[in-house]
Amino acid sequence: VLHRSRVRRIEEKSNRLCAAGGAPSKLPVTLITGFLGSGKTTLVNQLLRGEHGLRLLVIENELGSISIDHELIDASRQAAMPEGVVVLKNGCICCSGESPGSELERVLDKLLEMADVEGGSMPFDAILVETSGLADPSPIVQVLCRHEMIHSRYYLDAVITMIDAKHILRHLESSGPLAFTRRRPEAEKQLALADRVILNKVDLVTPEELELVAAAVRRVNRSALMVRTSNAKVQLDQILGQRAFSSARWEEALEGKLLVGDVVHAQHGSTGVTCVCLRAHTDLVLDRVQEWMQALIARKHDDLYRVKGVLAIVGEDRRFFLHGVHASQVLGHFDQSVFAPGSRESTLVLIGNRLDALQLEQDFAQLANSSAPPAPSSDKACDDCDENENLTASASEAQPVDAKSAEEAQLRRRPTAG
Ligand SMILES: Nc1nc2c(ncn2[C@@H]2O[C@H](COP(=O)(O)OP(=O)(O)OP(=O)(O)O)[C@@H](O)[C@H]2O)c(=O)[nH]1
């Protein structure tokens, strides 16, 4: 009832604004989805930096109570337009709030209120919604497809799905003894519902591997336009202003056999995904962080979907960041970015398959106490690990935590993150 009345309010406000200001143009909403670490924030940064002259509003959504992505969105853009990034924390945009998708409604409603105050004009030309990596895009699309929304100031322009060419197959395909528990239906659904597929991280795979990935993508989604790239470098006209969303195709995808009863959302606690948020208020010793991550990767990298954090390191004014997807982990510093006075703390988010949250908390607490070595974790060793990683991080620039990825380090730095 609550959300019905909210969407009606959105429609009414839109009508009022239209009546007051002639016929203002509709605001396109682009939904950017994709599994954990596929490159969504990298794409958002590309779009923010692009020379399109559009004022973009970014609605960020993150799992866990700590917002790391917000820190990683182009800082200069944020400084120029601080109201241009809205972060929805500690809950998933697709299922938190009083009903699925209601968090997004709440933000869209507020934006109309802002426009009302501004005499009808919206301070943005387009909205980007970045979902969390485990989100089911359907409730968000459903919000934007409701009858009342269709008559509002907003319209869904396209669903863009980022694909990590290096890691997607392990989430889509069933093979090996642990395949059933490792396959991620969220990844499949995000892909199935795409209007545009960005096949990202092609720099990390061979041409033959890329063809296998493209074929797997096609098996799930036959019709979406597919763009192959690295570091989310795309032509802006392949993403913005697409008018690509079709509700008929959407309904067809939802009815498809592939999706029936397939998705059990991680937020509902039944898929074994753990999200661990860690904080430390004392500085960390770089070597110890590296040792800890190395040990964790060696044991758990198949299950370690995502690691991201901002770290305060002993003897360093600059903020360090830790960024990882499975075994590919990068530790380095933001170029010139330092902590604001009084805000020096380390925050780290780990998301994975059945992680031992208690053990990770204990290890991290010990890391924060630089005089005590981290206790060996009781996490069960990963039987089928096939990669053995070495730490090579240096204090002076971003380095891959795994030595094999040394050449990727420069590519994976976020030049404008700080
Ligand atoms: N080698 C390589 N690394 C990339 C590429 N695109 C992104 N990355 C890196 O992959 C990591 C994850 O990228 P993000 O853009 O944060 O991914 P995301 O989808 O926003 O991650 P979540 O919000 O956690 O789901 C970062 O370290 C990026 O720098 C690419 O094409 N090649």
Short mmCIF file of C-alpha atoms and ligand atoms in Angstrom, two decimals:
data_model
loop_
_atom_site.label_atom_id
_atom_site.label_comp_id
_atom_site.label_asym_id
_atom_site.label_seq_id
_atom_site.Cartn_x
_atom_site.Cartn_y
_atom_site.Cartn_z
CA VAL A 1 0.00 0.00 0.00
CA LEU A 2 2.84 2.33 0.95
CA HIS A 3 4.65 1.93 -2.31
CA ARG A 4 1.48 2.17 -4.41
CA SER A 5 0.79 5.51 -2.78
CA ARG A 6 4.39 6.59 -3.38
CA VAL A 7 4.33 5.79 -7.10
CA ARG A 8 1.01 7.59 -7.39
CA ARG A 9 2.64 10.57 -5.68
CA ILE A 10 5.49 10.42 -8.18
CA GLU A 11 2.98 10.45 -11.02
CA GLU A 12 1.06 13.36 -9.51
CA LYS A 13 4.20 15.38 -8.85
CA SER A 14 5.32 14.74 -12.41
CA ASN A 15 1.98 15.93 -13.77
CA ARG A 16 2.12 19.03 -11.59
CA LEU A 17 5.65 19.81 -12.77
CA CYS A 18 4.65 19.31 -16.39
CA ALA A 19 1.67 21.63 -15.95
CA ALA A 20 3.86 24.27 -14.29
CA GLY A 21 6.73 24.17 -16.71
CA GLY A 22 5.19 23.37 -20.10
CA ALA A 23 6.36 19.93 -21.20
CA PRO A 24 9.77 19.26 -19.64
CA SER A 25 11.61 16.36 -21.17
CA LYS A 26 11.65 13.00 -19.50
CA LEU A 27 14.65 11.86 -17.53
CA PRO A 28 16.35 8.68 -18.77
CA VAL A 29 17.32 6.12 -16.12
CA THR A 30 20.13 3.73 -17.06
CA LEU A 31 20.42 0.63 -14.93
CA ILE A 32 23.99 -0.66 -14.59
CA THR A 33 24.16 -4.15 -13.24
CA GLY A 34 26.61 -7.06 -13.28
CA PHE A 35 28.18 -9.50 -10.85
CA LEU A 36 30.58 -8.46 -8.07
CA GLY A 37 33.75 -6.89 -9.41
CA SER A 38 32.69 -6.93 -13.07
CA GLY A 39 33.50 -3.24 -13.57
CA LYS A 40 30.29 -1.31 -12.81
CA THR A 41 32.00 1.48 -10.84
CA THR A 42 34.72 1.65 -13.50
CA LEU A 43 31.99 2.22 -16.09
CA VAL A 44 30.31 4.86 -13.94
CA ASN A 45 33.63 6.69 -13.71
CA GLN A 46 34.06 6.49 -17.49
CA LEU A 47 30.61 7.99 -17.93
CA LEU A 48 31.25 10.74 -15.39
CA ARG A 49 34.45 11.71 -17.16
CA GLY A 50 32.93 11.54 -20.65
CA GLU A 51 32.60 14.59 -22.85
CA HIS A 52 28.86 14.45 -23.30
CA GLY A 53 27.88 17.64 -21.51
CA LEU A 54 25.21 15.78 -19.55
CA ARG A 55 24.69 16.29 -15.83
CA LEU A 56 24.53 12.78 -14.44
CA LEU A 57 23.07 11.71 -11.14
CA VAL A 58 24.51 8.42 -9.86
CA ILE A 59 22.52 6.26 -7.47
CA GLU A 60 24.97 3.85 -5.88
CA ASN A 61 23.94 0.76 -4.04
CA GLU A 62 26.23 -1.35 -1.95
CA LEU A 63 26.02 -4.45 0.12
CA GLY A 64 27.04 -3.97 3.70
CA SER A 65 27.08 -0.98 5.95
CA ILE A 66 30.33 0.51 4.63
CA SER A 67 30.32 2.43 1.38
CA ILE A 68 33.57 1.85 -0.48
CA ASP A 69 32.30 2.49 -4.02
CA HIS A 70 31.33 6.00 -3.02
CA GLU A 71 35.01 6.60 -2.21
CA LEU A 72 35.96 5.21 -5.60
CA ILE A 73 33.71 7.32 -7.75
CA ASP A 74 35.60 10.03 -9.50
CA ALA A 75 36.52 12.40 -6.68
CA SER A 76 36.93 15.51 -8.82
CA ARG A 77 33.44 15.00 -10.23
CA GLN A 78 32.02 14.54 -6.78
CA ALA A 79 33.71 17.71 -5.58
CA ALA A 80 32.27 19.64 -8.51
CA MET A 81 28.79 18.25 -8.00
CA PRO A 82 28.50 16.86 -4.46
CA GLU A 83 24.79 16.20 -4.79
CA GLY A 84 25.46 14.09 -7.89
CA VAL A 85 26.04 10.80 -6.06
CA VAL A 86 23.41 9.22 -3.84
CA VAL A 87 24.55 6.20 -1.85
CA LEU A 88 22.05 3.64 -0.63
CA LYS A 89 23.90 1.71 2.04
CA ASN A 90 23.27 -1.31 4.17
CA GLY A 91 20.69 -2.97 2.09
CA CYS A 92 20.08 -4.03 -1.42
CA ILE A 93 18.22 -1.71 -3.74
CA CYS A 94 16.31 -4.63 -5.15
CA CYS A 95 14.88 -6.01 -1.94
CA SER A 96 15.36 -3.69 1.06
CA GLY A 97 12.79 -1.15 2.19
CA GLU A 98 9.14 -1.87 2.69
CA SER A 99 8.83 -3.67 -0.64
CA PRO A 100 11.13 -4.68 -3.51
CA GLY A 101 12.40 -1.62 -5.34
CA SER A 102 10.93 0.81 -2.83
CA GLU A 103 14.32 2.30 -1.99
CA LEU A 104 14.65 3.47 -5.57
CA GLU A 105 11.13 4.88 -5.50
CA ARG A 106 12.03 6.82 -2.40
CA VAL A 107 15.00 8.46 -4.15
CA LEU A 108 13.04 9.21 -7.33
CA ASP A 109 10.29 10.73 -5.25
CA LYS A 110 12.79 12.96 -3.39
CA LEU A 111 14.28 14.14 -6.68
CA LEU A 112 10.87 15.32 -7.82
CA GLU A 113 10.51 17.20 -4.56
CA MET A 114 13.84 18.92 -5.30
CA ALA A 115 12.55 19.82 -8.76
CA ASP A 116 9.37 21.18 -7.22
CA VAL A 117 11.46 23.51 -5.05
CA GLU A 118 13.56 24.53 -8.06
CA GLY A 119 10.48 25.63 -9.96
CA GLY A 120 10.10 22.45 -11.96
CA SER A 121 13.53 22.04 -13.47
CA MET A 122 15.53 18.93 -12.68
CA PRO A 123 19.20 19.57 -11.86
CA PHE A 124 20.19 16.46 -13.88
CA ASP A 125 19.88 15.27 -17.45
CA ALA A 126 20.15 11.55 -16.79
CA ILE A 127 20.26 9.09 -13.91
CA LEU A 128 22.60 6.11 -13.57
CA VAL A 129 21.58 3.44 -11.09
CA GLU A 130 24.45 1.14 -10.16
CA THR A 131 23.17 -1.98 -8.45
CA SER A 132 25.15 -4.06 -6.01
CA GLY A 133 26.86 -7.07 -7.56
CA LEU A 134 24.34 -9.53 -6.11
CA ALA A 135 21.22 -7.58 -6.99
CA ASP A 136 18.34 -8.99 -8.94
CA PRO A 137 17.53 -6.21 -11.42
CA SER A 138 13.88 -7.27 -11.83
CA PRO A 139 12.30 -5.34 -8.93
CA ILE A 140 14.07 -2.19 -10.06
CA VAL A 141 12.85 -2.60 -13.60
CA GLN A 142 9.37 -3.37 -12.33
CA VAL A 143 9.34 -0.07 -10.41
CA LEU A 144 10.24 1.82 -13.58
CA CYS A 145 7.70 -0.08 -15.65
CA ARG A 146 4.70 0.55 -13.43
CA HIS A 147 1.83 2.29 -15.09
CA GLU A 148 2.23 5.35 -12.84
CA MET A 149 5.97 5.55 -13.53
CA ILE A 150 5.45 5.39 -17.25
CA HIS A 151 3.44 8.59 -16.89
CA SER A 152 6.06 10.18 -14.64
CA ARG A 153 9.17 12.23 -15.46
CA TYR A 154 11.29 9.06 -15.59
CA TYR A 155 11.78 6.32 -18.14
CA LEU A 156 14.06 3.31 -18.21
CA ASP A 157 16.51 3.84 -21.03
CA ALA A 158 18.47 0.56 -20.90
CA VAL A 159 19.69 -2.23 -18.67
CA ILE A 160 23.47 -2.43 -19.07
CA THR A 161 25.12 -5.59 -17.76
CA MET A 162 28.85 -5.66 -17.10
CA ILE A 163 30.53 -9.03 -17.55
CA ASP A 164 33.93 -9.93 -16.11
CA ALA A 165 35.40 -11.97 -18.97
CA LYS A 166 37.98 -13.52 -16.65
CA HIS A 167 35.58 -14.84 -14.01
CA ILE A 168 32.08 -15.07 -15.43
CA LEU A 169 32.26 -18.71 -16.52
CA ARG A 170 32.72 -19.94 -12.97
CA HIS A 171 29.45 -18.20 -12.07
CA LEU A 172 27.49 -19.33 -15.11
CA GLU A 173 28.60 -22.82 -15.83
CA SER A 174 28.27 -26.00 -13.86
CA SER A 175 31.41 -28.08 -13.83
CA GLY A 176 33.49 -29.79 -11.16
CA PRO A 177 32.42 -31.09 -7.77
CA LEU A 178 31.64 -27.70 -6.21
CA ALA A 179 29.96 -26.22 -9.26
CA PHE A 180 26.48 -26.33 -7.85
CA THR A 181 27.32 -24.24 -4.80
CA ARG A 182 29.54 -21.88 -6.78
CA ARG A 183 27.19 -21.15 -9.67
CA ARG A 184 25.59 -17.78 -9.06
CA PRO A 185 22.05 -17.44 -10.39
CA GLU A 186 22.25 -13.68 -9.77
CA ALA A 187 24.92 -13.43 -12.48
CA GLU A 188 22.76 -15.36 -14.90
CA LYS A 189 19.72 -13.23 -14.30
CA GLN A 190 21.64 -9.96 -14.58
CA LEU A 191 22.87 -11.18 -17.94
CA ALA A 192 19.55 -12.53 -19.17
CA LEU A 193 17.82 -9.21 -18.56
CA ALA A 194 20.40 -7.01 -20.30
CA ASP A 195 19.68 -4.71 -23.22
CA ARG A 196 23.41 -4.11 -23.60
CA VAL A 197 26.18 -6.47 -22.49
CA ILE A 198 29.62 -4.99 -21.83
CA LEU A 199 32.09 -7.85 -22.03
CA ASN A 200 34.74 -6.25 -19.83
CA LYS A 201 38.29 -7.28 -18.78
CA VAL A 202 39.15 -8.71 -22.18
CA ASP A 203 42.77 -7.85 -21.32
CA LEU A 204 42.76 -10.74 -18.83
CA VAL A 205 41.77 -13.52 -21.22
CA THR A 206 43.13 -15.06 -24.41
CA PRO A 207 41.17 -14.66 -27.68
CA GLU A 208 40.12 -18.32 -27.40
CA GLU A 209 38.85 -17.83 -23.84
CA LEU A 210 37.02 -14.71 -24.95
CA GLU A 211 35.18 -16.67 -27.64
CA LEU A 212 34.10 -19.23 -25.04
CA VAL A 213 32.82 -16.44 -22.80
CA ALA A 214 30.99 -14.74 -25.69
CA ALA A 215 29.33 -18.04 -26.58
CA ALA A 216 28.25 -18.56 -22.95
CA VAL A 217 26.85 -15.02 -22.87
CA ARG A 218 24.89 -15.70 -26.05
CA ARG A 219 23.41 -18.86 -24.57
CA VAL A 220 21.88 -16.79 -21.79
CA ASN A 221 21.03 -13.65 -23.76
CA ARG A 222 20.60 -13.92 -27.52
CA SER A 223 19.46 -10.43 -28.36
CA ALA A 224 21.46 -7.87 -26.35
CA LEU A 225 24.06 -5.85 -28.20
CA MET A 226 27.48 -7.00 -27.00
CA VAL A 227 30.51 -4.70 -26.67
CA ARG A 228 33.97 -6.12 -25.88
CA THR A 229 36.33 -3.92 -23.94
CA SER A 230 38.67 -3.48 -21.00
CA ASN A 231 38.47 -1.00 -18.15
CA ALA A 232 34.90 -0.31 -19.21
CA LYS A 233 36.06 1.87 -22.11
CA VAL A 234 32.99 2.25 -24.25
CA GLN A 235 31.56 4.78 -26.64
CA LEU A 236 29.12 6.89 -24.70
CA ASP A 237 26.56 6.47 -27.42
CA GLN A 238 26.61 2.73 -26.72
CA ILE A 239 25.39 3.36 -23.17
CA LEU A 240 23.50 6.63 -22.86
CA GLY A 241 20.41 7.66 -24.79
CA GLN A 242 19.73 4.14 -26.03
CA ARG A 243 15.95 3.90 -25.76
CA ALA A 244 16.79 0.21 -25.75
CA PHE A 245 14.56 -1.10 -22.99
CA SER A 246 11.57 -3.03 -24.22
CA SER A 247 9.04 -4.26 -21.72
CA ALA A 248 7.91 -6.96 -24.15
CA ARG A 249 11.41 -8.40 -24.33
CA TRP A 250 11.73 -8.07 -20.58
CA GLU A 251 8.57 -10.05 -19.94
CA GLU A 252 9.73 -12.66 -22.40
CA ALA A 253 13.03 -13.00 -20.52
CA LEU A 254 11.24 -13.28 -17.19
CA GLU A 255 9.00 -15.98 -18.53
CA GLY A 256 11.97 -17.84 -20.04
CA LYS A 257 12.58 -21.32 -18.70
CA LEU A 258 16.04 -20.32 -17.54
CA LEU A 259 14.74 -17.97 -14.91
CA VAL A 260 11.81 -19.83 -13.48
CA GLY A 261 12.40 -20.39 -9.78
CA ASP A 262 16.07 -19.87 -10.36
CA VAL A 263 17.02 -16.85 -8.36
CA VAL A 264 17.24 -16.97 -4.61
CA HIS A 265 18.52 -13.62 -3.56
CA ALA A 266 21.62 -13.47 -1.41
CA GLN A 267 20.03 -10.89 0.84
CA HIS A 268 17.45 -13.43 1.83
CA GLY A 269 20.23 -15.41 3.44
CA SER A 270 19.74 -18.68 1.64
CA THR A 271 22.49 -18.70 -0.92
CA GLY A 272 25.49 -18.89 1.39
CA VAL A 273 26.90 -15.50 0.41
CA THR A 274 28.59 -13.74 3.31
CA CYS A 275 29.29 -10.02 3.40
CA VAL A 276 31.77 -9.06 6.11
CA CYS A 277 32.33 -5.37 6.91
CA LEU A 278 35.45 -4.60 8.96
CA ARG A 279 36.66 -1.37 10.51
CA ALA A 280 39.84 -0.46 12.37
CA HIS A 281 40.65 2.82 14.06
CA THR A 282 44.36 2.20 14.46
CA ASP A 283 46.75 2.21 11.50
CA LEU A 284 47.65 -1.10 9.86
CA VAL A 285 51.12 -2.41 9.07
CA LEU A 286 51.37 -2.86 5.30
CA ASP A 287 53.39 -6.09 5.44
CA ARG A 288 50.89 -7.68 7.76
CA VAL A 289 47.97 -6.74 5.57
CA GLN A 290 49.78 -8.31 2.63
CA GLU A 291 50.54 -11.50 4.55
CA TRP A 292 46.97 -11.77 5.70
CA MET A 293 45.55 -11.27 2.21
CA GLN A 294 48.04 -13.72 0.73
CA ALA A 295 47.00 -16.40 3.20
CA LEU A 296 43.33 -15.69 2.60
CA ILE A 297 43.71 -15.89 -1.17
CA ALA A 298 45.65 -19.15 -0.94
CA ARG A 299 42.84 -20.72 1.06
CA LYS A 300 39.72 -19.11 -0.27
CA HIS A 301 40.22 -17.39 -3.60
CA ASP A 302 37.56 -19.41 -5.40
CA ASP A 303 35.06 -18.32 -2.79
CA LEU A 304 36.32 -14.78 -2.41
CA TYR A 305 34.05 -12.94 -4.85
CA ARG A 306 35.05 -9.45 -3.86
CA VAL A 307 37.38 -7.54 -1.52
CA LYS A 308 37.40 -3.75 -1.37
CA GLY A 309 38.64 -1.36 1.20
CA VAL A 310 40.31 1.90 2.10
CA LEU A 311 43.21 1.45 4.52
CA ALA A 312 45.16 3.70 6.87
CA ILE A 313 48.74 2.44 6.80
CA VAL A 314 51.38 3.12 9.45
CA GLY A 315 53.72 5.91 8.32
CA GLU A 316 51.60 6.84 5.29
CA ASP A 317 49.48 9.97 4.99
CA ARG A 318 47.87 8.75 1.81
CA ARG A 319 44.88 6.46 1.76
CA PHE A 320 45.60 2.96 0.50
CA PHE A 321 43.07 0.85 -1.28
CA LEU A 322 42.66 -2.87 -1.56
CA HIS A 323 40.70 -4.07 -4.54
CA GLY A 324 40.11 -7.64 -5.53
CA VAL A 325 38.09 -10.19 -7.40
CA HIS A 326 38.97 -13.82 -6.55
CA ALA A 327 42.77 -14.21 -6.80
CA SER A 328 43.32 -10.88 -8.55
CA GLN A 329 43.91 -8.47 -5.70
CA VAL A 330 45.53 -5.04 -5.95
CA LEU A 331 46.88 -3.07 -3.01
CA GLY A 332 48.08 0.50 -3.48
CA HIS A 333 47.54 4.10 -2.57
CA PHE A 334 45.27 6.74 -3.95
CA ASP A 335 47.54 9.07 -5.81
CA GLN A 336 47.40 12.16 -3.65
CA SER A 337 44.36 11.42 -1.57
CA VAL A 338 44.78 11.76 2.19
CA PHE A 339 42.32 11.21 5.01
CA ALA A 340 40.24 14.16 6.10
CA PRO A 341 41.23 15.38 9.59
CA GLY A 342 39.79 13.07 12.24
CA SER A 343 38.60 10.48 9.73
CA ARG A 344 41.64 8.22 9.68
CA GLU A 345 40.33 4.67 9.76
CA SER A 346 40.48 1.47 7.73
CA THR A 347 37.35 0.00 6.23
CA LEU A 348 37.21 -3.29 4.41
CA VAL A 349 34.38 -5.27 2.83
CA LEU A 350 34.76 -8.95 1.92
CA ILE A 351 32.02 -10.78 0.04
CA GLY A 352 32.18 -14.47 -0.67
CA ASN A 353 30.77 -17.91 -0.51
CA ARG A 354 30.39 -19.04 3.10
CA LEU A 355 33.17 -16.90 4.57
CA ASP A 356 33.93 -17.31 8.26
CA ALA A 357 32.89 -13.84 9.42
CA LEU A 358 33.92 -14.33 13.03
CA GLN A 359 37.40 -15.48 12.09
CA LEU A 360 37.84 -12.59 9.65
CA GLU A 361 36.79 -10.13 12.33
CA GLN A 362 39.28 -11.62 14.78
CA ASP A 363 42.09 -11.59 12.19
CA PHE A 364 41.37 -7.99 11.31
CA ALA A 365 41.26 -6.94 14.94
CA GLN A 366 44.69 -8.50 15.35
CA LEU A 367 45.94 -6.72 12.24
CA ALA A 368 44.89 -3.46 13.82
CA ASN A 369 47.17 -4.27 16.69
CA SER A 370 50.44 -4.09 14.78
CA SER A 371 52.48 -5.75 17.50
CA ALA A 372 50.52 -8.99 17.33
CA PRO A 373 50.77 -11.25 14.27
CA PRO A 374 47.41 -12.28 12.81
CA ALA A 375 46.31 -15.68 14.06
CA PRO A 376 46.09 -18.38 11.40
CA SER A 377 42.52 -18.48 10.20
CA SER A 378 40.35 -21.48 10.93
CA ASP A 379 38.69 -21.10 7.53
CA LYS A 380 38.66 -24.50 5.96
CA ALA A 381 41.30 -24.73 3.25
CA CYS A 382 39.96 -24.61 -0.27
CA ASP A 383 40.56 -28.09 -1.69
CA ASP A 384 40.42 -27.21 -5.34
CA CYS A 385 42.56 -24.04 -5.36
CA ASP A 386 44.59 -24.16 -8.52
CA GLU A 387 46.40 -20.86 -8.21
CA ASN A 388 49.12 -20.08 -5.71
CA GLU A 389 49.52 -16.38 -5.13
CA ASN A 390 52.48 -14.31 -3.94
CA LEU A 391 52.34 -10.90 -2.42
CA THR A 392 54.39 -8.22 -4.10
CA ALA A 393 52.71 -5.07 -2.86
CA SER A 394 54.80 -1.98 -2.46
CA ALA A 395 54.06 1.17 -0.54
CA SER A 396 54.71 3.44 -3.46
CA GLU A 397 52.17 2.38 -6.04
CA ALA A 398 49.34 0.02 -6.76
CA GLN A 399 50.51 -3.56 -7.02
CA PRO A 400 48.70 -6.80 -7.62
CA VAL A 401 48.57 -8.95 -4.54
CA ASP A 402 49.19 -11.89 -6.87
CA ALA A 403 52.52 -11.68 -8.67
CA LYS A 404 51.04 -13.22 -11.82
CA SER A 405 48.96 -10.15 -12.38
CA ALA A 406 51.86 -7.71 -12.26
CA GLU A 407 51.23 -6.44 -15.77
CA GLU A 408 47.62 -5.80 -14.91
CA ALA A 409 48.41 -3.52 -12.01
CA GLN A 410 48.61 -0.31 -14.00
CA LEU A 411 45.43 -1.13 -15.85
CA ARG A 412 43.59 -1.81 -12.67
CA ARG A 413 44.54 1.40 -10.94
CA ARG A 414 41.83 3.96 -10.75
CA PRO A 415 43.68 7.04 -11.92
CA THR A 416 41.14 9.53 -10.71
CA ALA A 417 40.06 7.76 -7.58
CA GLY A 418 41.74 10.25 -5.37
N1 LIG B 1 42.43 -5.91 -15.62
C1 LIG B 1 41.28 -5.27 -15.59
N2 LIG B 1 40.79 -4.83 -14.42
C2 LIG B 1 39.61 -4.18 -14.42
C3 LIG B 1 38.89 -3.94 -15.61
N3 LIG B 1 37.76 -3.26 -15.29
C4 LIG B 1 37.77 -3.10 -13.97
N4 LIG B 1 38.88 -3.65 -13.43
C5 LIG B 1 39.25 -3.73 -12.01
O1 LIG B 1 38.38 -4.69 -11.41
C6 LIG B 1 38.11 -4.31 -10.06
C7 LIG B 1 36.60 -4.20 -9.86
O2 LIG B 1 36.11 -3.13 -10.64
P1 LIG B 1 34.84 -2.28 -10.18
O3 LIG B 1 34.54 -1.29 -11.25
O4 LIG B 1 35.00 -1.78 -8.81
O5 LIG B 1 33.76 -3.43 -10.17
P2 LIG B 1 32.24 -3.34 -9.62
O6 LIG B 1 31.43 -4.16 -10.54
O7 LIG B 1 31.85 -1.93 -9.43
O8 LIG B 1 32.43 -4.05 -8.22
P3 LIG B 1 31.29 -4.23 -7.09
O9 LIG B 1 30.66 -2.88 -6.88
O10 LIG B 1 32.04 -4.69 -5.89
O11 LIG B 1 30.34 -5.25 -7.58
C8 LIG B 1 38.84 -3.00 -9.83
O12 LIG B 1 40.08 -3.30 -9.25
C9 LIG B 1 39.01 -2.46 -11.23
O13 LIG B 1 40.09 -1.57 -11.35
C10 LIG B 1 39.44 -4.40 -16.85
O14 LIG B 1 38.87 -4.30 -17.92
N5 LIG B 1 40.63 -5.08 -16.76
#
